Amino acid sequence: MTVKIAVLVSGRGSNLQAIIDSIEKGYIKNAAVNVVISNKADAYALERAGKHGISAVFLDPEGRDRAEYDREILNVLKRYDTDLLLLAGYFRLLGSEIIGTYRHRILNIHPSLLPAFKGLHAQKQAFEYGVKVAGCTVHFVDEGLDSGPIIIQKCVPVLPEDTEEILTARILEQEHIIYPEAVRLFVEGKLKVEGRNVIALA
Ligand code: GRF
């Protein structure tokens, strides 16, 4: 059985690319990205989808409230018979209807060691705070902001000569490793959620 994946994006789509590549290389088996949905018409992620023969859908949020917009997303998810929803640089909050419908079936990648530095510009927040260790997190999405149960985290050092850009690049490199890893665990049915704890079964 193939796990049908939909990905929500807003921009560049390098994490989307990491997932697509992991499937094409056979690192993630029995899964397919069937549709990529963007709230931005010019998101490069839509082009990436097209290059791999994946349906690319732009849904314009203009003039719609969150509930209406989310219902449009839900329609697309249903049309593609989606099993797993991935947020990959999707810069909007999801409403409770989608979260309720896909409980424990929505993953997000965040460029900080949660629960530190939630929200936008997490790498900048960490850099300006002066942390010595930064990193990234893959977590399930719940109703809060970057608050769902944590699946995988990866640390990177913050070095004295770093700039925010250098740190961001070091974190991104790890994002491209842990996001496919988390998707693989999900697809293999190895993630068990107990309250806030996610157990990765052997
Ligand atoms: C990544 O840093 C991700 O962690 C954050 O937004 C950025 C998206 O980058 N949520 P990309 O579109 O995957 O290249």
Coordinates of C-alpha atoms and ligand atoms in Angstrom, one line a residue:
M1 CA 0.0 0.0 0.0
T2 CA 1.3 3.5 -0.9
V3 CA 1.0 6.3 1.6
K4 CA -0.3 9.3 -0.2
I5 CA 1.4 12.5 0.8
A6 CA 0.3 16.1 0.3
V7 CA 2.7 19.0 1.0
L8 CA 1.8 22.5 2.0
V9 CA 4.4 25.2 1.0
S10 CA 4.9 28.9 0.7
G11 CA 8.3 29.3 -0.9
R12 CA 11.6 27.8 -1.9
G13 CA 10.7 24.2 -1.2
S14 CA 14.1 22.7 -0.3
N15 CA 12.5 20.5 2.3
L16 CA 9.9 19.4 -0.2
Q17 CA 12.8 18.5 -2.5
A18 CA 14.5 16.5 0.2
I19 CA 11.3 14.4 0.7
I20 CA 10.8 13.9 -3.1
D21 CA 14.5 12.8 -3.5
S22 CA 14.2 10.4 -0.5
I23 CA 11.2 8.7 -2.2
E24 CA 12.8 8.6 -5.6
K25 CA 16.0 7.1 -4.1
G26 CA 14.1 4.5 -2.2
Y27 CA 15.0 5.8 1.2
I28 CA 11.3 6.2 1.9
K29 CA 9.4 3.3 0.4
N30 CA 5.7 2.8 -0.3
A31 CA 5.0 6.5 -0.4
A32 CA 4.3 9.1 -3.0
V33 CA 3.9 12.9 -3.0
N34 CA 0.7 13.3 -4.9
V35 CA 0.0 17.0 -4.6
V36 CA 1.8 20.2 -3.5
I37 CA -0.4 23.1 -2.4
S38 CA 0.9 26.7 -2.1
N39 CA -0.7 29.9 -0.7
K40 CA 1.8 31.8 -2.9
A41 CA 1.4 31.8 -6.7
D42 CA 5.2 32.3 -7.3
A43 CA 6.5 29.7 -4.8
Y44 CA 9.4 27.9 -6.3
A45 CA 8.2 24.7 -4.6
L46 CA 5.4 24.6 -7.2
E47 CA 8.0 24.4 -10.0
R48 CA 9.8 21.7 -8.1
A49 CA 6.6 19.7 -8.0
G50 CA 6.0 20.1 -11.7
K51 CA 9.5 18.9 -12.5
H52 CA 8.7 15.6 -10.8
G53 CA 5.3 15.2 -12.3
I54 CA 3.5 16.1 -9.1
S55 CA 0.3 18.1 -9.2
A56 CA 1.0 21.7 -8.1
V57 CA -2.0 23.7 -6.8
F58 CA -2.0 27.4 -5.9
L59 CA -4.9 28.3 -3.6
D60 CA -5.3 32.0 -3.3
P61 CA -6.1 33.1 0.3
E62 CA -7.1 36.6 -0.9
G63 CA -10.6 37.5 0.2
R64 CA -11.2 34.2 2.2
D65 CA -11.2 33.8 5.9
R66 CA -9.2 31.1 7.5
A67 CA -12.1 28.6 7.8
E68 CA -13.0 29.1 4.1
Y69 CA -9.4 28.8 3.0
D70 CA -8.9 25.7 5.0
R71 CA -12.0 24.1 3.6
E72 CA -10.5 24.6 0.1
I73 CA -7.3 22.9 1.3
L74 CA -9.4 20.1 2.8
N75 CA -11.2 19.6 -0.6
V76 CA -7.8 19.2 -2.3
L77 CA -6.6 16.8 0.4
K78 CA -9.7 14.7 0.0
R79 CA -9.5 14.8 -3.8
Y80 CA -6.0 13.3 -3.6
D81 CA -7.1 10.8 -0.9
T82 CA -4.3 12.1 1.3
D83 CA -3.0 10.0 4.2
L84 CA -0.2 12.2 5.4
L85 CA 0.1 16.0 5.3
L86 CA 3.5 17.7 5.4
L87 CA 4.1 21.4 6.2
A88 CA 7.3 22.4 4.5
G89 CA 7.9 26.1 4.9
Y90 CA 4.2 26.8 5.0
F91 CA 3.9 30.3 6.5
R92 CA 0.3 30.2 7.7
L93 CA -1.5 28.6 10.6
L94 CA -3.8 25.7 10.0
G95 CA -7.3 25.9 11.4
S96 CA -8.8 23.3 13.7
E97 CA -10.9 21.6 11.1
I98 CA -7.8 20.3 9.1
I99 CA -5.9 19.5 12.3
G100 CA -8.9 17.6 13.7
T101 CA -9.4 15.7 10.5
Y102 CA -5.7 14.8 10.2
R103 CA -4.8 14.4 13.9
H104 CA -1.4 12.8 14.2
R105 CA -1.1 12.8 10.4
I106 CA 0.3 16.3 9.9
L107 CA 4.1 16.9 10.3
N108 CA 6.0 20.1 10.4
I109 CA 9.7 21.0 10.3
H110 CA 10.8 23.9 12.4
P111 CA 14.3 25.5 12.4
S112 CA 14.9 25.6 16.2
L113 CA 15.1 23.2 19.1
L114 CA 11.5 23.5 20.2
P115 CA 10.0 24.6 22.5
A116 CA 12.6 27.4 22.1
F117 CA 12.1 30.0 19.4
K118 CA 8.7 29.3 18.1
G119 CA 7.2 31.2 15.2
L120 CA 8.9 33.1 12.4
H121 CA 12.6 33.7 12.0
A122 CA 13.6 31.1 14.5
Q123 CA 17.2 31.0 13.4
K124 CA 17.5 34.8 13.9
Q125 CA 15.8 34.5 17.3
A126 CA 18.3 31.9 18.3
F127 CA 21.3 33.7 16.9
E128 CA 20.4 37.0 18.6
Y129 CA 19.7 35.2 21.9
G130 CA 23.3 34.0 21.8
V131 CA 22.6 30.3 22.2
K132 CA 25.7 28.0 21.8
V133 CA 23.6 25.1 20.4
A134 CA 20.8 25.5 17.8
G135 CA 19.0 23.0 15.7
C136 CA 15.8 21.8 14.1
T137 CA 12.7 19.8 15.1
V138 CA 10.1 17.7 13.2
H139 CA 6.9 17.5 15.2
F140 CA 3.2 16.6 14.8
V141 CA 1.0 19.6 14.3
D142 CA -1.6 20.4 16.9
E143 CA -3.8 23.5 17.4
G144 CA -0.9 25.6 19.0
L145 CA 2.0 27.4 17.3
D146 CA 4.9 24.9 16.8
S147 CA 3.6 23.0 19.9
G148 CA 2.8 19.5 18.8
P149 CA 4.5 16.3 20.0
I150 CA 8.2 16.1 19.0
I151 CA 9.3 13.3 16.6
I152 CA 13.0 14.1 15.9
Q153 CA 15.4 16.9 16.9
K154 CA 18.9 17.6 15.7
C155 CA 21.5 19.9 17.3
V156 CA 24.1 22.0 15.6
P157 CA 26.8 24.1 17.2
V158 CA 26.8 27.9 17.1
L159 CA 30.4 28.9 16.4
P160 CA 32.1 32.2 17.3
E161 CA 32.6 33.2 13.7
D162 CA 29.0 32.4 12.6
T163 CA 26.7 34.9 11.0
E164 CA 22.9 34.3 11.0
E165 CA 23.2 33.1 7.4
I166 CA 25.9 30.6 8.2
L167 CA 23.9 29.2 11.1
T168 CA 20.7 29.1 9.0
A169 CA 22.5 27.0 6.4
R170 CA 24.0 24.7 9.0
I171 CA 20.5 24.1 10.4
L172 CA 18.9 23.6 7.0
E173 CA 21.4 20.9 6.1
Q174 CA 20.1 18.9 9.1
E175 CA 16.5 19.7 8.3
H176 CA 17.0 17.9 5.0
I177 CA 18.1 14.8 6.9
I178 CA 15.6 14.6 9.8
Y179 CA 12.5 15.5 7.8
P180 CA 12.8 12.5 5.4
E181 CA 13.8 10.4 8.5
A182 CA 10.6 11.3 10.3
V183 CA 8.5 10.7 7.2
R184 CA 10.0 7.3 6.7
L185 CA 9.2 6.4 10.3
F186 CA 5.6 7.6 9.8
V187 CA 5.2 5.7 6.5
E188 CA 6.6 2.5 8.1
G189 CA 4.0 2.8 10.9
K190 CA 6.7 3.2 13.5
L191 CA 5.5 6.4 15.3
K192 CA 3.5 5.9 18.4
V193 CA 2.0 8.9 20.1
E194 CA 1.4 8.8 23.9
G195 CA 0.4 12.3 25.1
R196 CA 3.3 14.5 24.3
N197 CA 5.7 11.6 23.9
V198 CA 6.4 10.1 20.5
I199 CA 7.9 6.7 20.6
A200 CA 9.8 5.5 17.5
L201 CA 9.3 1.8 17.4
A202 CA 12.3 -0.4 16.3
Ligands
GRF1 C1 12.8 25.9 6.6 O1 13.9 26.5 7.4 C2 11.8 25.3 7.6 O2 12.3 24.8 8.7 C3 10.9 26.5 7.9 O3 10.9 27.2 6.7 C4 12.0 27.0 5.9 C5 11.5 26.5 4.6 O4 12.5 26.3 3.7 N1 9.6 26.1 8.4 P1 12.2 25.4 2.4 O5 11.0 26.1 1.7 O6 11.9 24.0 2.7 O7 13.4 25.6 1.5

